[in-house]
Amino acid sequence: MHPRIEDYALIGDEQTAALVGTDGSVDWLCLPRFDSAACFARLLGDEENGHWRIAPKGVDGPCTRRAYRPDTLVLDTEWETPEGAVRVTDLMPQRDRAPDVVRVVEGLRGRVTMHSRLRLRFDYGSVVPWMRRSDGHRVAVAGPDAVWLRSEPPVRTWGEDFATHSEFTVGPGESVAFVLTWHPSHEPRPPLVDPREALRVSVEDWQAWAARCRYDGPHRDTVVRSLITLKALTYRPTGGIVAAPTTSLPEEPGGVRNWDYRYCWLRDATLALNALLAAGYQEEARDWRDWLLRAVAGDPADLQIMYGLAGERRLPEFELSWLAGHADSVPVRIGNEAVNQLQLDVYGEVMDSLSLGRRSGLPATPHAWAVQCALMKWLAGNWREPDEGLWEVRGGRRQFVHSKVMVWVAADRAVRALEENPELAGDLAGWRALRDEVHLEVCEKGFDRRRNTFTQSYGSLELDASLLLIPRVGFLPPDDPRVVGTVDAIGAELGHRGLVRRYSTDGTPVDGLPGDEGTFLACSFWLADALHLTGRTKEARELFERLVGLANDVGLLPEEYDPAAGRHLGNFPQAFSHIGLVNTALALFGGEEAG
């Protein structure tokens, strides 16, 4: 039976990440970066598409228990068998030159025979490498990729069925460490890492990083786990934060809503920055702000909704026909065609993020204000255009209300920057006029007076969970009857078993896609924020408790959730969901405003 999304845990080195199942199998790993081709792709196919399982011999099912070591990204997986007990510890140490996967097997009780099956398949499970021996190691090479496998101490290893097998027995106090190392095939093997020293240093480094968290309220362990996950999804060389380390995990099992999330979205900018700054992580917030500035530099008309890890602009979308998809959900997509969409809201996200950074004391960056002035000049002439909106719909452009609200945010933050920093040069009168004009139009064309709610787009009867952000961004005060009415309407019309959908997928959905999707966890956190802001803190806290309980056994959240089936949906783990958890915890218990 194929593992469920919630059966996976994350390990990573802040440049890429792997997913490890409850059965002890590494089923997803892209090397050397988050967006590189996978060498283990069982997550989206089957065992023939690549995986690496270490488990007691003859045990096919899940482990007995597993957990991260406190405040780390080091995973312990344990099995109790009739012969005894054993632990497998998985990690990816922060790399010097090359990425490593370290797996340490320790005997706990009795004597347990272990089996390792390594099936490398480069290029998303399609390329079988050539295997050879060298200096006691196993070496797999295919095209640009080379992977070395070794164990300390050496154990019996052989090739069978185009896989590399190892078998050994461990008792109390005995251990065997495996190290898998990738490097470009045209380069020599990188220096060997000491697996046990790497384990010790990784635990110490992660715990030292986690100790910097300023939050000390309820569910602190959960908040720290979310922050560790955000750190793990950060591409350390540039500071960019990927939306998720996976592609094509379905929003509906068997459906077509399968997307590649291994890129950096501008929509996440302000909320991620708020979470990092409020929790005490100034350095990470600065790195994300700096990535943002580099990515958006250039012609404002060419501003994209997402970029690659280093700010790459071309992310062409194509399909992998040889992968059956998770839960038979096809197509499996690589790249993201939405990169070519127009989304006016990203201008507001950029302006809001840079405003937040400035007000929070992040060091000033040369030319940052010039970039903002250029963005505002373009926006002033183009804000009336329809767009694809926050959710990257593929059903045609509309006058989305959230997009116009974020245009207002851009103008508002520009005005406030000039008011608070008189030394800056800018079109104060023009931006004030733009702010007022947008506000008036949204309230006239984007509000349904009969139902007392803002709508998804001008003239539409549909609702959209992004409207929950209206009080957070300051477009209207939380006690405005129109805000209260919108919160109530979204809860009633988009609510599903206490959680929130992004929008309706009934009839002819705005996204132009067949099928359905689950409740969206980030939107459910936004509802908790909105309830809190509108004075319904008890309800907000009850919803927060429900949302925290949706994390899997190691504290990870997906993009979406199916309340009827009790299943995780969408790419995993999802930065947007964990950002929402941190910000809502800070709003409810940390003395911070919701954000």
XYZ file of C-alpha atoms in Angstrom:
595
model
C 0.000 0.000 0.000
C 1.407 3.384 -0.998
C 2.251 5.578 2.003
C -0.077 8.498 2.663
C 1.181 12.087 2.579
C 0.943 12.300 6.372
C 3.184 9.217 6.691
C 6.249 11.262 5.757
C 8.796 13.206 7.782
C 11.245 15.802 6.468
C 15.019 15.902 6.670
C 17.172 18.462 4.895
C 20.325 20.547 4.730
C 18.823 23.951 3.766
C 19.616 23.348 0.115
C 17.461 20.319 -0.555
C 15.271 17.938 1.419
C 14.149 14.312 1.603
C 10.910 12.684 2.719
C 11.188 9.593 4.924
C 8.174 7.327 5.384
C 6.989 5.501 8.495
C 8.294 2.314 6.848
C 11.879 3.636 6.938
C 12.008 4.416 3.226
C 13.404 7.629 1.741
C 10.899 8.117 -1.082
C 11.723 11.630 -2.320
C 15.056 13.368 -2.735
C 16.195 15.939 -5.286
C 19.936 16.511 -5.644
C 21.695 18.854 -5.319
C 18.883 21.466 -4.936
C 15.201 21.514 -4.017
C 14.332 21.994 -7.701
C 16.779 19.439 -9.128
C 15.631 16.152 -10.622
C 14.772 13.507 -8.027
C 16.922 10.411 -7.561
C 14.231 8.871 -5.298
C 10.736 9.308 -6.774
C 8.702 6.509 -5.188
C 6.566 9.307 -3.702
C 5.116 9.870 -7.186
C 5.419 6.367 -8.542
C 6.519 3.034 -7.128
C 9.669 1.376 -5.807
C 11.078 1.064 -9.319
C 11.231 4.867 -9.497
C 13.799 5.005 -6.695
C 13.856 4.744 -2.892
C 16.112 3.737 -0.006
C 14.617 1.619 2.742
C 16.361 0.514 5.946
C 14.248 -1.637 8.259
C 14.325 -4.923 10.162
C 14.573 -7.878 7.781
C 11.159 -9.299 6.945
C 9.231 -6.307 8.308
C 7.202 -4.685 5.550
C 4.936 -2.397 7.563
C 5.409 0.865 9.434
C 7.689 1.493 12.381
C 6.630 1.216 16.007
C 7.311 4.872 16.769
C 9.218 7.838 15.421
C 9.992 11.398 16.482
C 12.366 14.241 15.828
C 14.980 14.767 18.468
C 13.752 17.802 20.430
C 14.177 21.082 18.536
C 16.042 19.476 15.600
C 15.486 18.120 12.102
C 17.111 14.809 13.133
C 14.613 11.947 12.861
C 14.598 8.797 15.023
C 12.568 5.818 13.765
C 12.242 2.752 16.011
C 10.991 -0.797 15.528
C 10.045 -3.336 18.186
C 10.397 -6.892 16.845
C 10.263 -10.345 18.449
C 14.060 -10.396 18.224
C 14.599 -6.999 19.847
C 14.461 -3.245 19.247
C 16.373 -1.036 16.836
C 16.570 2.650 15.901
C 17.364 4.326 12.573
C 18.430 7.973 12.821
C 18.125 10.029 9.622
C 19.589 13.444 8.870
C 21.160 15.592 6.198
C 24.079 17.491 7.738
C 24.688 21.035 6.572
C 26.958 20.570 3.632
C 30.477 21.784 3.067
C 30.763 20.923 -0.619
C 28.398 18.057 -1.320
C 24.996 16.922 -0.022
C 24.980 13.854 2.234
C 22.217 11.654 3.602
C 23.303 10.022 6.864
C 21.435 7.012 8.284
C 22.682 5.561 11.587
C 21.319 2.178 12.715
C 21.606 1.428 16.454
C 20.707 -1.713 18.371
C 18.588 -1.034 21.467
C 17.595 -4.497 22.742
C 18.203 -8.071 21.614
C 19.791 -8.729 18.238
C 17.977 -7.492 15.150
C 18.921 -8.282 11.555
C 18.530 -5.202 9.338
C 18.139 -4.927 5.579
C 18.985 -1.910 3.422
C 17.672 -1.681 -0.141
C 18.961 1.258 -2.180
C 17.410 1.754 -5.613
C 18.792 4.907 -7.253
C 16.901 6.239 -10.269
C 18.106 9.558 -11.601
C 15.962 12.091 -13.522
C 12.738 11.529 -11.574
C 12.915 7.755 -11.560
C 13.644 7.258 -15.246
C 17.400 6.605 -15.456
C 19.082 3.474 -14.062
C 22.698 4.313 -13.138
C 25.783 2.202 -13.728
C 27.010 0.741 -10.409
C 30.606 -0.125 -9.572
C 32.878 -0.614 -6.587
C 35.653 1.817 -5.660
C 37.764 1.838 -2.489
C 35.192 -0.261 -0.675
C 32.324 2.058 -1.705
C 29.463 1.596 -4.139
C 29.391 4.248 -6.861
C 26.396 4.998 -9.099
C 26.928 7.140 -12.203
C 24.553 8.322 -14.919
C 25.157 11.425 -17.030
C 25.815 14.430 -14.763
C 25.108 12.580 -11.496
C 27.345 10.494 -9.270
C 26.377 9.015 -5.895
C 28.638 7.203 -3.436
C 27.395 4.811 -0.751
C 29.496 3.605 2.144
C 28.935 2.134 5.576
C 30.939 2.395 8.810
C 31.824 -0.313 9.659
C 31.585 -2.053 6.264
C 28.739 -4.567 6.001
C 27.848 -7.267 3.489
C 26.597 -5.531 0.351
C 25.542 -6.936 -3.022
C 23.646 -5.991 -6.175
C 20.331 -7.604 -7.086
C 17.350 -6.555 -9.258
C 19.070 -3.301 -10.186
C 19.304 -2.329 -6.514
C 22.059 -2.330 -3.872
C 21.314 -4.491 -0.827
C 23.026 -4.650 2.563
C 22.347 -6.949 5.504
C 23.745 -6.909 9.031
C 22.808 -7.562 12.659
C 23.032 -5.074 15.544
C 22.778 -5.578 19.287
C 22.714 -3.154 22.237
C 25.457 -0.530 21.892
C 26.263 -1.553 18.314
C 25.689 0.705 15.320
C 26.197 0.870 11.566
C 26.228 4.230 9.783
C 25.436 4.690 6.097
C 26.377 7.786 4.114
C 25.012 8.607 0.668
C 26.928 11.428 -1.060
C 26.152 13.164 -4.363
C 28.529 15.121 -6.591
C 28.779 16.089 -10.272
C 30.039 13.033 -12.112
C 32.874 14.941 -13.794
C 34.362 15.955 -10.448
C 36.333 13.819 -7.971
C 34.648 12.382 -4.918
C 34.265 15.071 -2.206
C 35.838 14.635 1.250
C 34.158 12.013 3.430
C 32.009 13.126 6.351
C 32.182 11.431 9.742
C 28.558 10.276 10.159
C 28.531 10.179 13.944
C 30.225 13.557 14.252
C 27.772 14.917 11.709
C 24.921 13.632 13.881
C 26.342 15.272 17.015
C 26.943 18.610 15.307
C 23.533 18.619 13.612
C 21.722 18.090 16.907
C 23.703 20.856 18.584
C 23.283 23.304 15.711
C 19.536 22.807 15.363
C 18.944 23.077 19.101
C 21.018 26.251 19.303
C 19.008 27.737 16.440
C 15.680 26.760 18.001
C 16.691 28.298 21.326
C 16.644 31.727 19.672
C 12.845 31.593 19.338
C 11.274 34.429 21.339
C 7.825 32.870 21.541
C 7.064 31.384 24.954
C 3.302 30.857 24.873
C 1.057 27.816 24.510
C 2.093 25.201 21.943
C 5.672 26.471 21.942
C 6.988 23.106 20.718
C 4.553 23.272 17.797
C 5.602 26.818 16.916
C 9.284 25.857 17.080
C 8.610 22.841 14.856
C 7.001 25.147 12.297
C 9.953 27.540 12.452
C 12.403 24.647 12.011
C 10.368 23.553 8.986
C 10.568 27.072 7.504
C 14.310 27.073 8.122
C 14.576 23.697 6.382
C 12.660 25.081 3.378
C 15.063 28.014 3.058
C 17.668 27.766 0.323
C 20.624 28.891 2.407
C 22.859 30.242 -0.405
C 20.262 32.875 -1.379
C 17.731 33.125 1.475
C 14.793 32.150 -0.746
C 12.018 30.096 0.901
C 10.417 27.352 -1.210
C 6.666 26.828 -0.900
C 7.247 23.087 -0.427
C 10.004 20.558 -1.241
C 7.684 18.468 -3.432
C 5.815 18.527 -6.715
C 2.463 17.090 -7.788
C 1.158 15.814 -4.459
C -2.560 15.994 -5.241
C -5.155 18.419 -3.924
C -7.642 15.655 -4.754
C -6.585 11.980 -4.883
C -6.864 10.810 -8.468
C -7.363 14.367 -9.709
C -5.444 16.775 -11.928
C -4.766 19.563 -9.417
C -1.102 18.637 -9.069
C 1.492 21.419 -9.095
C 5.216 21.951 -8.618
C 5.838 23.999 -5.457
C 9.651 23.868 -5.335
C 9.945 27.606 -5.999
C 9.664 30.887 -4.108
C 6.329 32.732 -4.169
C 6.028 36.485 -3.578
C 2.595 35.860 -2.007
C 4.425 34.346 0.979
C 6.676 37.369 1.438
C 4.972 39.537 4.063
C 3.563 36.670 6.100
C 6.909 34.832 6.169
C 8.765 38.006 7.071
C 6.313 38.730 9.884
C 6.699 35.221 11.311
C 10.505 35.332 11.255
C 10.792 38.836 12.696
C 8.216 38.311 15.441
C 9.805 35.007 16.485
C 13.259 36.570 16.763
C 14.968 35.466 13.550
C 16.315 38.749 12.185
C 19.083 37.163 10.106
C 16.714 34.837 8.268
C 14.247 37.702 7.750
C 17.017 39.867 6.312
C 18.118 37.090 3.944
C 14.530 36.615 2.718
C 14.107 40.388 2.252
C 17.364 40.541 0.296
C 16.307 37.597 -1.912
C 13.063 39.451 -2.584
C 14.867 42.610 -3.664
C 17.174 40.727 -6.017
C 14.334 38.713 -7.526
C 12.080 41.685 -8.321
C 14.854 43.924 -9.666
C 14.302 44.903 -13.277
C 11.370 46.148 -15.296
C 8.289 46.411 -13.010
C 6.142 45.221 -15.905
C 8.004 41.891 -15.729
C 7.334 41.254 -12.031
C 6.528 37.561 -11.584
C 4.444 35.803 -8.970
C 7.238 33.308 -8.261
C 10.923 32.780 -8.951
C 13.524 30.057 -8.711
C 15.701 29.524 -5.658
C 18.234 32.107 -6.799
C 15.687 34.329 -8.517
C 15.526 32.423 -11.813
C 12.673 33.594 -14.015
C 12.145 30.717 -16.422
C 10.265 27.803 -14.827
C 8.788 25.985 -17.851
C 6.063 23.473 -17.068
C 6.084 19.939 -18.496
C 4.748 16.510 -17.546
C 6.466 13.240 -16.602
C 4.487 10.516 -18.320
C 6.389 7.607 -16.758
C 5.293 8.423 -13.190
C 1.897 7.092 -12.095
C 1.406 9.931 -9.615
C 0.734 9.848 -5.899
C -2.546 7.981 -5.355
C -2.812 7.682 -9.162
C -3.016 11.465 -9.506
C -1.772 12.615 -12.892
C -0.270 14.493 -14.527
C 2.984 14.765 -12.610
C 4.183 18.284 -13.376
C 7.654 19.806 -13.305
C 7.927 23.600 -13.484
C 4.981 25.946 -13.123
C 3.183 27.692 -15.968
C 1.628 30.161 -13.528
C 4.956 31.986 -13.563
C 3.645 33.794 -16.672
C 0.461 35.061 -15.038
C -0.366 38.619 -14.062
C -1.115 38.939 -10.373
C -1.483 42.512 -9.174
C -1.431 41.419 -5.545
C 2.320 40.713 -5.694
C 3.022 44.440 -5.988
C 1.286 44.894 -2.657
C 3.159 41.949 -1.163
C 6.513 43.419 -2.190
C 5.702 46.914 -0.918
C 4.276 45.541 2.329
C 7.306 43.289 2.908
C 9.797 46.095 2.367
C 7.736 48.378 4.605
C 7.700 45.744 7.342
C 11.446 45.244 7.018
C 12.089 48.973 7.243
C 9.836 49.422 10.296
C 11.400 46.383 11.984
C 14.899 47.778 11.720
C 16.345 45.523 9.051
C 19.479 47.124 7.599
C 18.728 49.399 4.659
C 19.604 48.075 1.217
C 20.923 50.390 -1.513
C 18.430 51.097 -4.298
C 15.515 49.461 -2.415
C 13.487 52.676 -2.499
C 14.232 53.202 -6.184
C 12.838 49.730 -6.889
C 9.684 50.569 -4.929
C 9.192 53.844 -6.800
C 9.467 52.005 -10.109
C 6.897 49.433 -8.971
C 4.505 52.194 -7.938
C 4.898 54.025 -11.243
C 3.942 50.887 -13.186
C 1.094 50.035 -10.821
C -0.435 53.498 -11.094
C -0.920 52.967 -14.821
C -2.003 49.328 -14.771
C -3.968 48.613 -11.598
C -7.335 48.579 -13.396
C -6.347 45.509 -15.443
C -7.953 42.140 -14.639
C -5.570 39.434 -13.444
C -5.351 35.770 -12.470
C -5.401 36.563 -8.760
C -3.760 35.144 -5.673
C -4.749 31.548 -6.421
C -3.245 31.431 -9.941
C -6.533 30.531 -11.603
C -6.405 29.055 -15.087
C -9.987 29.978 -15.948
C -9.351 33.483 -17.256
C -8.584 36.895 -15.775
C -11.038 38.751 -13.552
C -11.234 41.870 -11.421
C -10.325 40.038 -8.207
C -11.115 41.988 -5.059
C -8.087 40.710 -3.167
C -5.828 41.890 -5.995
C -7.310 45.399 -5.784
C -7.012 45.400 -1.986
C -3.321 44.636 -2.380
C -2.984 47.482 -4.883
C -4.360 49.672 -2.091
C -1.761 48.142 0.250
C 1.036 49.067 -2.154
C -0.139 52.683 -2.351
C -0.701 52.860 1.394
C 2.765 51.571 2.244
C 4.335 53.987 -0.228
C 2.457 56.912 1.344
C 3.396 55.838 4.845
C 7.055 55.499 3.837
C 7.114 59.130 2.674
C 5.212 60.346 5.731
C 7.573 58.547 8.105
C 10.757 59.293 6.142
C 10.567 62.843 4.757
C 14.045 62.503 3.247
C 12.698 60.031 0.672
C 11.598 61.354 -2.701
C 8.302 60.233 -4.180
C 4.881 61.163 -5.561
C 3.085 61.640 -2.241
C 0.029 63.388 -3.692
C -0.294 60.916 -6.543
C -0.002 57.881 -4.300
C -2.538 59.280 -1.861
C -4.945 59.826 -4.719
C -4.331 56.284 -5.984
C -4.928 54.865 -2.532
C -8.236 56.731 -2.198
C -9.415 55.806 -5.692
C -8.723 52.106 -5.242
C -10.402 52.049 -1.840
C -13.524 53.711 -3.192
C -13.754 51.372 -6.180
C -13.321 48.203 -4.104
C -16.007 49.271 -1.643
C -18.386 50.106 -4.507
C -17.760 47.255 -6.946
C -16.404 44.485 -4.733
C -19.025 44.575 -1.970
C -22.398 42.845 -1.969
C -24.637 45.073 0.128
C -27.500 42.598 0.155
C -25.378 39.883 1.761
C -23.066 42.312 3.623
C -19.874 40.743 2.316
C -17.023 41.455 -0.040
C -16.975 39.114 -3.024
C -14.327 37.240 -4.965
C -14.405 39.618 -7.925
C -16.375 42.611 -9.140
C -19.981 41.624 -9.811
C -19.485 38.066 -8.580
C -21.642 36.226 -6.065
C -18.746 33.946 -5.132
C -16.620 34.401 -2.014
C -12.890 33.990 -1.525
C -10.958 33.212 1.656
C -8.323 35.810 0.740
C -10.891 38.438 1.786
C -10.150 37.418 5.374
C -6.930 39.428 5.016
C -8.781 42.751 4.634
C -8.486 43.694 8.330
C -4.944 42.336 8.643
C -3.598 44.579 5.898
C -5.468 47.603 7.252
C -7.854 48.139 4.343
C -10.729 48.448 6.852
C -10.726 48.296 10.657
C -11.712 44.949 12.185
C -14.886 46.353 13.744
C -16.215 47.660 10.423
C -19.592 45.945 9.785
C -18.421 45.043 6.265
C -15.440 43.153 7.716
C -17.589 41.351 10.291
C -20.099 40.449 7.586
C -17.365 39.109 5.311
C -15.886 36.938 8.064
C -19.331 35.512 8.846
C -20.150 34.886 5.192
C -16.870 33.087 4.504
C -17.340 30.917 7.567
C -20.839 30.003 6.412
C -20.284 29.586 2.664
C -16.680 28.369 2.439
C -16.568 26.567 5.771
C -16.381 22.776 5.668
C -16.487 20.848 8.923
C -14.983 23.801 10.772
C -12.207 24.522 8.245
C -12.112 26.848 5.224
C -11.941 26.326 1.472
C -10.155 28.892 -0.697
C -13.193 29.300 -2.956
C -16.036 27.217 -4.324
C -15.220 24.496 -6.848
C -18.893 23.756 -7.569
C -20.381 24.246 -11.030
C -17.952 26.061 -13.309
C -15.122 26.952 -10.918
C -13.104 30.121 -11.287
C -9.897 28.112 -11.638
C -11.086 26.420 -14.836
C -10.198 22.947 -13.544
C -12.282 19.785 -13.073
C -12.637 18.068 -9.742
C -12.448 19.293 -6.186
C -9.880 20.175 -3.534
C -9.611 20.068 0.243
C -9.840 22.776 2.852
C -6.895 25.160 2.708
C -4.971 25.300 5.979
C -3.450 28.771 5.525
C -6.955 30.157 4.944
C -8.180 28.412 8.070
C -5.433 30.157 10.052
C -6.531 33.435 8.431
C -10.042 32.788 9.718
C -8.647 32.350 13.229
C -6.786 35.661 12.847
C -9.934 37.416 11.600
C -12.050 36.000 14.423
C -9.477 37.248 16.921
C -9.316 40.713 15.353
C -13.095 41.024 15.364
C -13.302 40.214 19.073
C -14.127 36.508 18.895
C -10.899 35.310 20.479
C -12.457 32.262 22.138
C -13.603 30.953 18.750
C -10.217 31.818 17.266
C -8.391 29.805 19.895
C -10.714 26.847 19.452
C -10.033 26.893 15.706
C -6.288 27.182 16.333
C -6.396 24.121 18.602
C -8.202 22.221 15.847
C -5.635 23.256 13.249
C -2.662 22.325 15.426
C -4.215 18.889 15.808
C -4.132 18.351 12.044
C -0.341 18.106 11.954
C 1.015 14.607 11.503
C 2.808 12.664 14.221
C 6.028 14.669 13.743
C 4.336 18.082 13.606
C 4.223 18.709 9.834
C 1.352 20.342 7.951
C 0.302 19.927 4.313
C -1.207 22.517 2.012
C -4.753 21.157 2.318
C -6.791 18.759 4.452
C -9.768 16.492 3.785
C -11.913 16.654 6.946
C -14.183 13.812 5.801
C -11.379 11.327 5.162
C -9.008 12.778 7.772
C -6.220 12.902 5.177
C -3.481 15.347 4.212
C -3.643 16.761 0.681
C -1.324 18.825 -1.518
C 2.386 19.461 -1.414
C 4.109 18.692 1.864
C 5.249 20.106 4.149
C 3.786 23.441 3.108
C 5.541 26.670 4.122
C 2.309 28.697 3.822
C 0.575 26.476 6.405
C 3.467 26.638 8.866
C 3.745 30.421 8.395
C 0.046 30.640 9.246
C 0.523 28.556 12.394
C 3.364 30.751 13.664
C 1.590 34.038 12.944
C -1.686 32.914 14.494
C 0.066 31.644 17.630
C 1.834 34.994 17.954
C -1.461 36.825 17.449
C -3.402 34.770 19.978
C -0.777 34.191 22.652
C 2.319 36.244 21.903
C 1.120 39.797 22.354
C 1.528 40.441 18.619
C -1.110 41.699 16.228
C -2.476 39.043 13.895
C -0.494 38.776 10.714
